[in-house]
mmCIF file of C-alpha atoms in Angstrom:
data_model
loop_
_atom_site.group_PDB
_atom_site.id
_atom_site.type_symbol
_atom_site.label_atom_id
_atom_site.label_comp_id
_atom_site.label_asym_id
_atom_site.label_seq_id
_atom_site.Cartn_x
_atom_site.Cartn_y
_atom_site.Cartn_z
ATOM 1 C CA MET A 1 135.105 51.333 -23.065
ATOM 2 C CA ARG A 2 134.443 48.460 -25.475
ATOM 3 C CA GLY A 3 137.720 46.813 -24.563
ATOM 4 C CA SER A 4 136.799 46.799 -20.823
ATOM 5 C CA VAL A 5 133.686 44.691 -21.292
ATOM 6 C CA PRO A 6 134.650 41.016 -20.597
ATOM 7 C CA ARG A 7 133.894 38.703 -23.459
ATOM 8 C CA ILE A 8 132.396 35.149 -23.037
ATOM 9 C CA ASP A 9 134.531 32.704 -24.976
ATOM 10 C CA GLY A 10 133.117 29.824 -26.931
ATOM 11 C CA MET A 11 133.119 27.204 -24.171
ATOM 12 C CA MET A 12 131.397 29.694 -21.773
ATOM 13 C CA ARG A 13 128.650 30.212 -24.364
ATOM 14 C CA ILE A 14 128.097 26.492 -24.739
ATOM 15 C CA TYR A 15 127.906 26.024 -20.936
ATOM 16 C CA PHE A 16 125.534 28.954 -20.624
ATOM 17 C CA SER A 17 123.297 27.583 -23.321
ATOM 18 C CA LEU A 18 123.218 24.068 -21.666
ATOM 19 C CA PHE A 19 122.355 25.760 -18.276
ATOM 20 C CA LEU A 20 119.415 27.604 -19.921
ATOM 21 C CA LEU A 21 118.208 24.366 -21.624
ATOM 22 C CA LEU A 22 118.282 22.290 -18.424
ATOM 23 C CA PHE A 23 116.679 25.042 -16.444
ATOM 24 C CA SER A 24 113.767 25.394 -18.882
ATOM 25 C CA LEU A 25 113.197 21.584 -18.821
ATOM 26 C CA ALA A 26 113.020 21.707 -14.989
ATOM 27 C CA LEU A 27 110.212 24.371 -15.030
ATOM 28 C CA PRO A 28 106.704 22.951 -14.194
ATOM 29 C CA ARG A 29 104.370 22.690 -17.129
ATOM 30 C CA PRO A 30 100.677 23.682 -17.003
ATOM 31 C CA GLY A 31 99.681 19.931 -16.830
ATOM 32 C CA GLY A 32 102.135 19.075 -14.136
ATOM 33 C CA ALA A 33 105.904 18.727 -13.452
ATOM 34 C CA GLN A 34 106.303 15.611 -15.676
ATOM 35 C CA SER A 35 105.119 16.669 -19.104
ATOM 36 C CA TRP A 36 107.124 14.565 -21.445
ATOM 37 C CA LEU A 37 105.614 14.632 -24.920
ATOM 38 C CA MET A 38 103.771 11.581 -26.216
ATOM 39 C CA ASN A 39 102.721 11.837 -29.843
ATOM 40 C CA GLY A 40 102.773 15.605 -29.643
ATOM 41 C CA GLN A 41 100.864 15.728 -26.374
ATOM 42 C CA PRO A 42 102.240 15.747 -22.786
ATOM 43 C CA ALA A 43 101.571 12.261 -21.398
ATOM 44 C CA THR A 44 100.358 13.750 -18.185
ATOM 45 C CA GLU A 45 97.586 15.662 -19.939
ATOM 46 C CA ARG A 46 96.070 12.576 -21.623
ATOM 47 C CA ALA A 47 92.596 11.697 -20.232
ATOM 48 C CA ARG A 48 91.251 8.175 -20.450
ATOM 49 C CA ASN A 49 87.882 9.457 -19.419
ATOM 50 C CA VAL A 50 86.101 12.739 -19.810
ATOM 51 C CA ILE A 51 83.060 13.724 -17.787
ATOM 52 C CA LEU A 52 81.191 16.949 -18.972
ATOM 53 C CA ILE A 53 78.699 18.286 -16.338
ATOM 54 C CA ILE A 54 76.430 20.918 -17.849
ATOM 55 C CA ALA A 55 74.436 23.173 -15.362
ATOM 56 C CA ASP A 56 71.728 24.470 -17.761
ATOM 57 C CA GLY A 57 70.908 28.136 -17.301
ATOM 58 C CA MET A 58 73.451 28.816 -14.578
ATOM 59 C CA SER A 59 75.508 31.979 -14.011
ATOM 60 C CA GLN A 60 78.033 32.807 -11.316
ATOM 61 C CA THR A 61 75.299 34.471 -9.353
ATOM 62 C CA HIS A 62 73.435 31.122 -9.222
ATOM 63 C CA VAL A 63 76.643 29.602 -7.701
ATOM 64 C CA ASP A 64 77.260 32.468 -5.199
ATOM 65 C CA TYR A 65 73.644 32.383 -4.078
ATOM 66 C CA ALA A 66 73.820 28.773 -3.279
ATOM 67 C CA ALA A 67 77.326 28.980 -1.742
ATOM 68 C CA TYR A 68 76.429 31.870 0.499
ATOM 69 C CA THR A 69 73.189 30.233 1.704
ATOM 70 C CA MET A 70 74.756 26.914 2.399
ATOM 71 C CA PHE A 71 78.042 28.155 4.114
ATOM 72 C CA GLY A 72 77.471 31.852 5.013
ATOM 73 C CA SER A 73 79.464 34.924 4.145
ATOM 74 C CA GLN A 74 82.521 33.472 5.868
ATOM 75 C CA SER A 75 83.667 29.925 5.859
ATOM 76 C CA MET A 76 84.807 27.955 8.838
ATOM 77 C CA THR A 77 88.384 28.891 8.018
ATOM 78 C CA GLY A 78 87.958 32.576 8.289
ATOM 79 C CA ASN A 79 87.753 34.909 5.282
ATOM 80 C CA ALA A 80 88.110 32.116 2.667
ATOM 81 C CA PRO A 81 85.125 32.544 0.281
ATOM 82 C CA PRO A 82 82.444 29.869 0.492
ATOM 83 C CA ARG A 83 82.677 27.433 -2.411
ATOM 84 C CA LEU A 84 80.567 24.717 -3.991
ATOM 85 C CA ALA A 85 82.265 21.414 -4.800
ATOM 86 C CA PHE A 86 83.262 22.279 -8.354
ATOM 87 C CA GLU A 87 84.700 25.707 -7.362
ATOM 88 C CA GLU A 88 87.447 23.727 -5.686
ATOM 89 C CA PHE A 89 88.654 22.581 -9.162
ATOM 90 C CA GLY A 90 92.092 23.909 -9.974
ATOM 91 C CA SER A 91 91.154 25.688 -13.257
ATOM 92 C CA ASN A 92 88.308 28.001 -14.152
ATOM 93 C CA GLY A 93 87.362 30.508 -16.811
ATOM 94 C CA LEU A 94 84.457 32.068 -18.697
ATOM 95 C CA LEU A 95 82.564 31.049 -21.776
ATOM 96 C CA THR A 96 80.694 33.343 -24.331
ATOM 97 C CA THR A 97 77.313 31.927 -25.416
ATOM 98 C CA TYR A 98 75.987 33.714 -28.494
ATOM 99 C CA CYS A 99 75.127 31.598 -31.548
ATOM 100 C CA LEU A 100 75.371 32.420 -35.272
ATOM 101 C CA ASN A 101 71.974 34.218 -35.668
ATOM 102 C CA SER A 102 71.332 35.521 -32.142
ATOM 103 C CA PHE A 103 73.350 37.254 -29.424
ATOM 104 C CA VAL A 104 71.088 35.644 -26.723
ATOM 105 C CA SER A 105 71.169 31.983 -27.231
ATOM 106 C CA GLU A 106 69.376 28.833 -25.864
ATOM 107 C CA SER A 107 70.181 25.153 -25.017
ATOM 108 C CA ALA A 108 70.131 23.604 -28.398
ATOM 109 C CA SER A 109 72.539 26.063 -30.116
ATOM 110 C CA CYS A 110 74.772 26.217 -26.980
ATOM 111 C CA GLY A 111 74.719 22.435 -26.534
ATOM 112 C CA THR A 112 75.629 21.911 -30.239
ATOM 113 C CA ALA A 113 78.549 24.430 -29.814
ATOM 114 C CA MET A 114 79.988 22.462 -26.895
ATOM 115 C CA ALA A 115 79.272 19.052 -28.401
ATOM 116 C CA THR A 116 80.681 19.751 -31.831
ATOM 117 C CA GLY A 117 82.956 22.784 -31.520
ATOM 118 C CA ARG A 118 81.016 24.596 -34.160
ATOM 119 C CA LYS A 119 78.486 27.431 -33.925
ATOM 120 C CA THR A 120 74.973 27.135 -35.305
ATOM 121 C CA ASN A 121 71.635 28.884 -35.265
ATOM 122 C CA LEU A 122 68.935 29.018 -32.655
ATOM 123 C CA TRP A 123 67.176 25.708 -31.871
ATOM 124 C CA HIS A 124 69.331 23.620 -34.227
ATOM 125 C CA VAL A 125 70.398 20.310 -32.763
ATOM 126 C CA GLY A 126 73.685 18.780 -33.907
ATOM 127 C CA VAL A 127 73.519 20.494 -37.312
ATOM 128 C CA GLY A 128 75.075 23.666 -38.801
ATOM 129 C CA PRO A 129 73.214 26.738 -40.159
ATOM 130 C CA ASP A 130 72.449 24.882 -43.483
ATOM 131 C CA TRP A 131 71.338 21.804 -41.598
ATOM 132 C CA GLU A 132 74.456 19.908 -42.339
ATOM 133 C CA PRO A 133 75.169 17.136 -39.744
ATOM 134 C CA MET A 134 78.149 17.605 -37.413
ATOM 135 C CA ASP A 135 80.160 15.114 -35.539
ATOM 136 C CA THR A 136 79.952 15.325 -31.647
ATOM 137 C CA ILE A 137 82.457 14.489 -29.050
ATOM 138 C CA ALA A 138 80.273 11.542 -28.075
ATOM 139 C CA GLU A 139 80.316 10.049 -31.602
ATOM 140 C CA ILE A 140 84.083 10.536 -31.884
ATOM 141 C CA ALA A 141 84.643 8.852 -28.544
ATOM 142 C CA ASP A 142 82.433 5.895 -29.695
ATOM 143 C CA ARG A 143 84.506 5.573 -32.865
ATOM 144 C CA ARG A 144 87.670 5.439 -30.806
ATOM 145 C CA GLY A 145 86.326 2.514 -28.772
ATOM 146 C CA LYS A 146 85.149 4.485 -25.671
ATOM 147 C CA GLY A 147 81.935 4.003 -23.768
ATOM 148 C CA VAL A 148 79.434 6.832 -24.112
ATOM 149 C CA GLY A 149 76.910 7.752 -21.432
ATOM 150 C CA ILE A 150 74.258 10.559 -21.086
ATOM 151 C CA VAL A 151 72.546 11.426 -17.822
ATOM 152 C CA THR A 152 69.937 14.207 -17.341
ATOM 153 C CA ASN A 153 67.132 15.109 -14.883
ATOM 154 C CA MET A 154 65.326 16.504 -17.892
ATOM 155 C CA ALA A 155 63.729 14.445 -20.617
ATOM 156 C CA VAL A 156 66.320 12.246 -22.523
ATOM 157 C CA ASN A 157 65.313 13.902 -25.795
ATOM 158 C CA HIS A 158 65.309 17.446 -24.422
ATOM 159 C CA ALA A 159 67.605 19.934 -26.139
ATOM 160 C CA THR A 160 70.872 19.522 -24.218
ATOM 161 C CA PRO A 161 71.234 15.711 -24.204
ATOM 162 C CA ALA A 162 69.888 15.648 -27.760
ATOM 163 C CA THR A 163 72.783 17.813 -28.991
ATOM 164 C CA PHE A 164 75.149 14.883 -28.349
ATOM 165 C CA TYR A 165 73.353 12.324 -30.496
ATOM 166 C CA ALA A 166 70.775 13.764 -32.746
ATOM 167 C CA LYS A 167 70.722 15.846 -35.929
ATOM 168 C CA VAL A 168 67.566 17.853 -36.441
ATOM 169 C CA MET A 169 66.791 21.424 -37.523
ATOM 170 C CA HIS A 170 64.690 22.258 -34.477
ATOM 171 C CA ARG A 171 64.676 21.127 -30.885
ATOM 172 C CA ARG A 172 60.950 20.827 -30.945
ATOM 173 C CA LEU A 173 61.054 17.856 -33.237
ATOM 174 C CA VAL A 174 61.277 15.509 -30.290
ATOM 175 C CA ASN A 175 59.773 12.461 -31.896
ATOM 176 C CA GLU A 176 62.428 12.619 -34.649
ATOM 177 C CA ILE A 177 65.124 13.074 -32.003
ATOM 178 C CA TRP A 178 64.278 9.925 -29.962
ATOM 179 C CA GLN A 179 63.844 7.902 -33.233
ATOM 180 C CA GLN A 180 67.353 8.867 -34.245
ATOM 181 C CA PHE A 181 68.642 7.794 -30.941
ATOM 182 C CA PHE A 182 67.581 4.314 -31.624
ATOM 183 C CA GLU A 183 68.421 4.318 -35.364
ATOM 184 C CA VAL A 184 72.123 4.742 -34.555
ATOM 185 C CA PRO A 185 72.465 3.418 -30.986
ATOM 186 C CA PHE A 186 76.063 4.376 -30.246
ATOM 187 C CA VAL A 187 75.206 5.664 -26.775
ATOM 188 C CA ASP A 188 75.836 2.948 -24.239
ATOM 189 C CA VAL A 189 73.924 4.428 -21.260
ATOM 190 C CA ILE A 190 71.190 7.090 -21.232
ATOM 191 C CA LEU A 191 69.223 7.825 -18.012
ATOM 192 C CA GLY A 192 66.812 10.696 -17.415
ATOM 193 C CA GLY A 193 63.336 11.842 -16.633
ATOM 194 C CA ALA A 194 61.198 10.773 -19.504
ATOM 195 C CA VAL A 195 60.761 10.621 -23.355
ATOM 196 C CA LEU A 196 59.415 13.993 -24.163
ATOM 197 C CA GLN A 197 56.292 13.534 -26.246
ATOM 198 C CA GLN A 198 55.643 16.977 -27.712
ATOM 199 C CA TYR A 199 55.744 20.820 -27.166
ATOM 200 C CA PRO A 200 52.062 21.895 -27.066
ATOM 201 C CA GLY A 201 51.190 25.292 -28.466
ATOM 202 C CA GLU A 202 54.299 25.653 -30.615
ATOM 203 C CA GLU A 203 54.280 26.749 -34.323
ATOM 204 C CA ILE A 204 55.813 23.391 -35.249
ATOM 205 C CA PRO A 205 52.782 20.995 -35.449
ATOM 206 C CA ASP A 206 52.306 18.769 -32.454
ATOM 207 C CA HIS A 207 53.311 15.108 -32.831
ATOM 208 C CA GLU A 208 51.133 12.230 -31.752
ATOM 209 C CA PRO A 209 52.111 10.997 -28.225
ATOM 210 C CA ILE A 210 54.461 7.999 -28.435
ATOM 211 C CA PRO A 211 52.909 4.864 -26.876
ATOM 212 C CA GLU A 212 55.319 3.453 -24.168
ATOM 213 C CA SER A 213 55.090 0.106 -25.745
ATOM 214 C CA GLU A 214 56.670 1.643 -28.988
ATOM 215 C CA ILE A 215 59.482 3.140 -26.840
ATOM 216 C CA VAL A 216 60.033 -0.229 -25.115
ATOM 217 C CA ALA A 217 60.141 -2.040 -28.491
ATOM 218 C CA ALA A 218 62.559 0.519 -29.949
ATOM 219 C CA ALA A 219 64.842 0.320 -26.975
ATOM 220 C CA ARG A 220 64.948 -3.477 -26.958
ATOM 221 C CA GLY A 221 65.264 -3.629 -30.754
ATOM 222 C CA ALA A 222 68.407 -1.397 -30.449
ATOM 223 C CA GLY A 223 69.945 -3.813 -27.924
ATOM 224 C CA TYR A 224 69.093 -1.770 -24.699
ATOM 225 C CA LEU A 225 67.926 -3.092 -21.292
ATOM 226 C CA TYR A 226 64.968 -0.711 -20.552
ATOM 227 C CA PHE A 227 64.315 0.430 -17.095
ATOM 228 C CA THR A 228 61.590 2.685 -15.489
ATOM 229 C CA LEU A 229 60.605 3.237 -11.864
ATOM 230 C CA GLU A 230 58.667 -0.039 -12.006
ATOM 231 C CA ASN A 231 61.796 -2.199 -12.434
ATOM 232 C CA LEU A 232 64.434 0.174 -11.193
ATOM 233 C CA GLU A 233 65.348 -2.243 -8.324
ATOM 234 C CA GLU A 234 66.338 -4.809 -10.981
ATOM 235 C CA LEU A 235 69.029 -2.496 -12.383
ATOM 236 C CA ASP A 236 72.372 -3.810 -10.911
ATOM 237 C CA PRO A 237 74.875 -1.334 -12.587
ATOM 238 C CA VAL A 238 77.958 -3.261 -11.503
ATOM 239 C CA ALA A 239 76.598 -6.605 -12.757
ATOM 240 C CA MET A 240 75.321 -4.979 -15.952
ATOM 241 C CA SER A 241 78.515 -3.034 -16.600
ATOM 242 C CA GLY A 242 79.290 -2.922 -20.327
ATOM 243 C CA ARG A 243 75.600 -3.583 -21.295
ATOM 244 C CA LYS A 244 73.470 -1.026 -23.138
ATOM 245 C CA VAL A 245 70.972 0.566 -20.725
ATOM 246 C CA PHE A 246 68.071 3.097 -21.371
ATOM 247 C CA GLY A 247 66.277 4.420 -18.368
ATOM 248 C CA THR A 248 63.418 6.904 -17.845
ATOM 249 C CA PHE A 249 62.393 7.616 -14.244
ATOM 250 C CA ASP A 250 59.937 10.617 -14.185
ATOM 251 C CA ASP A 251 57.077 9.882 -11.824
ATOM 252 C CA THR A 252 54.960 12.973 -12.734
ATOM 253 C CA PRO A 253 53.571 14.411 -16.026
ATOM 254 C CA ASP A 254 56.261 17.091 -16.295
ATOM 255 C CA ASP A 255 58.924 15.002 -18.002
ATOM 256 C CA HIS A 256 61.743 16.139 -15.628
ATOM 257 C CA MET A 257 62.844 14.913 -12.318
ATOM 258 C CA VAL A 258 60.988 16.476 -9.367
ATOM 259 C CA PHE A 259 62.523 19.668 -7.892
ATOM 260 C CA ALA A 260 64.617 18.979 -4.757
ATOM 261 C CA THR A 261 62.432 21.368 -2.707
ATOM 262 C CA SER A 262 59.340 19.340 -3.709
ATOM 263 C CA ARG A 263 60.722 15.911 -2.820
ATOM 264 C CA THR A 264 58.947 13.965 -0.218
ATOM 265 C CA LEU A 265 59.704 10.758 1.580
ATOM 266 C CA GLU A 266 57.382 9.058 -0.871
ATOM 267 C CA SER A 267 59.251 10.405 -3.929
ATOM 268 C CA ARG A 268 60.212 7.384 -6.115
ATOM 269 C CA GLU A 269 62.452 9.161 -8.507
ATOM 270 C CA PRO A 270 66.327 8.762 -8.196
ATOM 271 C CA GLU A 271 68.486 11.914 -7.519
ATOM 272 C CA LEU A 272 70.723 13.133 -10.277
ATOM 273 C CA ALA A 273 73.625 12.041 -8.132
ATOM 274 C CA GLU A 274 72.440 8.438 -8.008
ATOM 275 C CA LEU A 275 71.771 8.337 -11.762
ATOM 276 C CA SER A 276 75.336 9.652 -12.376
ATOM 277 C CA VAL A 277 77.017 7.019 -10.152
ATOM 278 C CA MET A 278 74.861 4.433 -11.789
ATOM 279 C CA ALA A 279 76.024 5.542 -15.266
ATOM 280 C CA LEU A 280 79.618 5.518 -14.109
ATOM 281 C CA ASP A 281 79.154 1.839 -12.854
ATOM 282 C CA LEU A 282 77.580 0.842 -16.143
ATOM 283 C CA LEU A 283 80.594 2.452 -18.068
ATOM 284 C CA ARG A 284 83.411 1.155 -16.024
ATOM 285 C CA ALA A 285 83.794 -2.002 -17.981
ATOM 286 C CA HIS A 286 84.865 -0.116 -21.155
ATOM 287 C CA GLU A 287 88.712 -0.795 -21.379
ATOM 288 C CA GLU A 288 89.313 2.282 -23.566
ATOM 289 C CA GLY A 289 87.593 4.607 -21.073
ATOM 290 C CA PHE A 290 84.475 6.595 -21.514
ATOM 291 C CA PHE A 291 82.806 9.948 -22.222
ATOM 292 C CA LEU A 292 79.885 10.985 -19.906
ATOM 293 C CA MET A 293 77.609 14.010 -20.237
ATOM 294 C CA ILE A 294 75.520 14.828 -17.153
ATOM 295 C CA GLU A 295 73.059 17.536 -17.248
ATOM 296 C CA ALA A 296 71.702 19.392 -14.248
ATOM 297 C CA GLY A 297 68.861 20.810 -16.450
ATOM 298 C CA THR A 298 66.333 21.897 -13.833
ATOM 299 C CA ILE A 299 68.387 24.960 -12.916
ATOM 300 C CA ASP A 300 67.219 26.532 -16.144
ATOM 301 C CA LEU A 301 63.661 26.047 -15.131
ATOM 302 C CA THR A 302 64.156 28.020 -11.818
ATOM 303 C CA GLY A 303 65.341 30.928 -13.939
ATOM 304 C CA HIS A 304 62.298 30.829 -16.174
ATOM 305 C CA ARG A 305 60.088 30.705 -13.046
ATOM 306 C CA THR A 306 62.253 33.425 -11.301
ATOM 307 C CA ASP A 307 62.044 31.337 -8.108
ATOM 308 C CA PRO A 308 65.123 31.407 -5.878
ATOM 309 C CA GLU A 309 63.610 28.780 -3.493
ATOM 310 C CA ILE A 310 63.722 26.060 -6.051
ATOM 311 C CA LEU A 311 66.934 27.473 -7.443
ATOM 312 C CA LEU A 312 68.729 26.678 -4.141
ATOM 313 C CA GLY A 313 67.529 23.046 -4.181
ATOM 314 C CA GLU A 314 68.668 22.539 -7.840
ATOM 315 C CA MET A 315 72.099 24.114 -7.105
ATOM 316 C CA LYS A 316 72.474 21.764 -4.122
ATOM 317 C CA THR A 317 71.611 18.904 -6.461
ATOM 318 C CA LEU A 318 74.484 19.959 -8.703
ATOM 319 C CA HIS A 319 76.832 20.375 -5.742
ATOM 320 C CA GLU A 320 75.970 16.825 -4.420
ATOM 321 C CA THR A 321 76.238 15.238 -7.994
ATOM 322 C CA VAL A 322 79.710 16.665 -8.303
ATOM 323 C CA LEU A 323 80.753 15.365 -4.912
ATOM 324 C CA ALA A 324 79.347 11.948 -5.851
ATOM 325 C CA VAL A 325 81.168 11.849 -9.132
ATOM 326 C CA ARG A 326 84.488 12.883 -7.516
ATOM 327 C CA LYS A 327 84.031 10.193 -4.739
ATOM 328 C CA TRP A 328 83.394 7.486 -7.357
ATOM 329 C CA LEU A 329 86.498 8.563 -9.346
ATOM 330 C CA GLU A 330 88.670 8.453 -6.276
ATOM 331 C CA GLU A 331 87.289 5.102 -4.948
ATOM 332 C CA THR A 332 87.757 3.390 -8.235
ATOM 333 C CA GLY A 333 91.260 4.869 -8.845
ATOM 334 C CA ARG A 334 90.163 6.853 -11.966
ATOM 335 C CA ALA A 335 90.605 10.427 -10.623
ATOM 336 C CA GLU A 336 94.020 10.934 -12.122
ATOM 337 C CA GLU A 337 93.109 9.676 -15.601
ATOM 338 C CA THR A 338 89.714 11.619 -15.761
ATOM 339 C CA LEU A 339 89.053 15.230 -16.953
ATOM 340 C CA VAL A 340 85.937 16.513 -15.144
ATOM 341 C CA ILE A 341 84.395 19.799 -16.562
ATOM 342 C CA VAL A 342 81.630 21.732 -15.000
ATOM 343 C CA CYS A 343 80.126 24.547 -16.886
ATOM 344 C CA ALA A 344 76.923 26.345 -17.840
ATOM 345 C CA ASP A 345 75.545 26.600 -21.317
ATOM 346 C CA HIS A 346 73.901 29.970 -20.912
ATOM 347 C CA ASP A 347 72.399 32.114 -18.164
ATOM 348 C CA CYS A 348 68.620 32.175 -17.398
ATOM 349 C CA GLY A 349 67.037 34.960 -15.338
ATOM 350 C CA GLY A 350 69.976 37.337 -15.047
ATOM 351 C CA PRO A 351 69.762 37.180 -11.202
ATOM 352 C CA ALA A 352 71.505 39.637 -8.904
ATOM 353 C CA MET A 353 72.103 39.520 -5.129
ATOM 354 C CA VAL A 354 71.032 42.920 -3.783
ATOM 355 C CA GLY A 355 71.058 42.326 -0.023
ATOM 356 C CA PRO A 356 71.199 42.236 2.885
ATOM 357 C CA ILE A 357 72.723 45.505 3.700
ATOM 358 C CA PHE A 358 74.491 46.240 7.035
ATOM 359 C CA ARG A 359 74.764 42.632 8.016
ATOM 360 C CA ASN A 360 76.395 39.465 6.885
ATOM 361 C CA LEU A 361 74.966 35.965 6.307
ATOM 362 C CA GLU A 362 75.049 33.032 8.602
ATOM 363 C CA PRO A 363 74.781 29.489 7.083
ATOM 364 C CA GLY A 364 71.231 28.878 6.132
ATOM 365 C CA GLN A 365 70.392 32.543 5.596
ATOM 366 C CA THR A 366 69.589 33.551 1.946
ATOM 367 C CA PRO A 367 70.751 36.573 0.070
ATOM 368 C CA GLU A 368 68.150 38.842 -1.273
ATOM 369 C CA ILE A 369 67.882 38.027 -5.070
ATOM 370 C CA ARG A 370 66.232 39.887 -7.948
ATOM 371 C CA TYR A 371 65.805 38.674 -11.542
ATOM 372 C CA ALA A 372 66.178 40.785 -14.591
ATOM 373 C CA VAL A 373 64.085 38.692 -16.812
ATOM 374 C CA ASP A 374 62.227 35.359 -16.947
ATOM 375 C CA ASN A 375 64.340 34.130 -19.880
ATOM 376 C CA HIS A 376 67.846 33.794 -21.139
ATOM 377 C CA THR A 377 70.585 36.447 -21.142
ATOM 378 C CA ALA A 378 73.775 36.857 -23.070
ATOM 379 C CA VAL A 379 76.214 37.151 -20.079
ATOM 380 C CA SER A 380 79.361 35.026 -20.117
ATOM 381 C CA VAL A 381 79.068 31.935 -18.010
ATOM 382 C CA PRO A 382 81.562 30.093 -15.808
ATOM 383 C CA ILE A 383 83.506 26.877 -16.378
ATOM 384 C CA TRP A 384 85.614 24.805 -13.979
ATOM 385 C CA ALA A 385 87.778 21.724 -14.675
ATOM 386 C CA THR A 386 90.082 19.335 -12.921
ATOM 387 C CA GLY A 387 92.105 16.494 -14.323
ATOM 388 C CA PRO A 388 94.405 16.089 -17.420
ATOM 389 C CA GLY A 389 94.343 19.107 -19.549
ATOM 390 C CA ALA A 390 92.175 21.125 -17.177
ATOM 391 C CA TRP A 391 94.318 24.186 -17.508
ATOM 392 C CA ARG A 392 92.954 24.677 -21.051
ATOM 393 C CA VAL A 393 89.672 26.117 -19.708
ATOM 394 C CA ARG A 394 91.369 29.036 -18.134
ATOM 395 C CA GLY A 395 90.665 32.611 -19.481
ATOM 396 C CA LYS A 396 87.718 33.745 -21.440
ATOM 397 C CA ASN A 397 86.833 31.510 -24.431
ATOM 398 C CA ASP A 398 83.888 30.787 -26.736
ATOM 399 C CA ASN A 399 81.554 27.864 -25.777
ATOM 400 C CA THR A 400 82.959 25.963 -28.772
ATOM 401 C CA HIS A 401 86.255 25.801 -26.896
ATOM 402 C CA VAL A 402 84.741 23.100 -24.623
ATOM 403 C CA PHE A 403 84.775 20.700 -27.455
ATOM 404 C CA THR A 404 88.475 21.397 -28.216
ATOM 405 C CA VAL A 405 89.402 20.918 -24.508
ATOM 406 C CA MET A 406 87.744 17.563 -24.424
ATOM 407 C CA LEU A 407 89.105 16.499 -27.827
ATOM 408 C CA ASN A 408 92.662 17.472 -26.785
ATOM 409 C CA ALA A 409 92.349 15.723 -23.463
ATOM 410 C CA PHE A 410 91.326 12.485 -25.205
ATOM 411 C CA GLY A 411 94.314 13.003 -27.638
ATOM 412 C CA PHE A 412 91.910 12.991 -30.661
ATOM 413 C CA TYR A 413 93.119 14.977 -33.572
#
């Protein structure tokens, strides 16, 4: 029987091997059909810019609740599921959120994990478990010549934004956080609600409130143009592109931007989408590209308050911010060279949609929602991405993986 099996001679083996090689080269890579290597990384996966949008306290239920309310159970195309803007991104996955000393985590330890790629303990900001300082993606981008921006609708020295520039052992050390910001002013643009003064009633002693004149002096001494609601109309982001800009725009005593459902025609505070586009215009002059972190931080507050009404408004704010960012990228020709990531840092509230039963939802009708707790949970949270290297977010990963995705997209090793 062995003699009846045809043998492939030497030339046939060579031809067959060449065919397999050419066929494998023709297969599409995860980053696109053209993925020729450049310094060990496919050229089509190299990002000039990275935009990280963190939805603080958001789970998939938060996203579904908003999508069903805005678009109904069925979309206009039939049975396609309703989606928010970032759910249209080509890649998505899940992130685990625990920190080193707690299964249920919070914004400081989660933000530090995403900013540095390393786990730490509860409440630590930019430092490891032994308080050792750790480099963030923002600092690395700055050292490589890129512009760096931070936008938030919370206070600019609140936990999440602080993890990208400060190194303190506790998120409550808000005075030390803002002082560190000006001591090493590598962030080019920072826009947010306010400078948080103190956390009253905490075990860590309260700090004395910071006089605004001291903040203004520190900002100007560090080379920043300083803007508030009083001189916001003077901020021309295109004309000032490339300049260092520091802006705080809270018009109430709560340190964060007003909830969308509470806005009136008299509200002077800019929307998160406006601040995000403003930051992009300010960063566009950086020839080496930029890193921008945008925080939709008030989603977390809706979970602590277990209030689905304000939740809907804050999820719409996130949706509109992503739309505005994508529009800016497309209009300026930067979409193909920019990695955009939208993810949560942790869940807050543990919401579940439990109704209605025996009917579906029309646009504008809200699902019945119940909260498990008024604090954080340990559930895995969603992540989406589009642009160079976006495929790396697929699957279930730890939250430290966000740092790795951004580092690889930039080509920093």
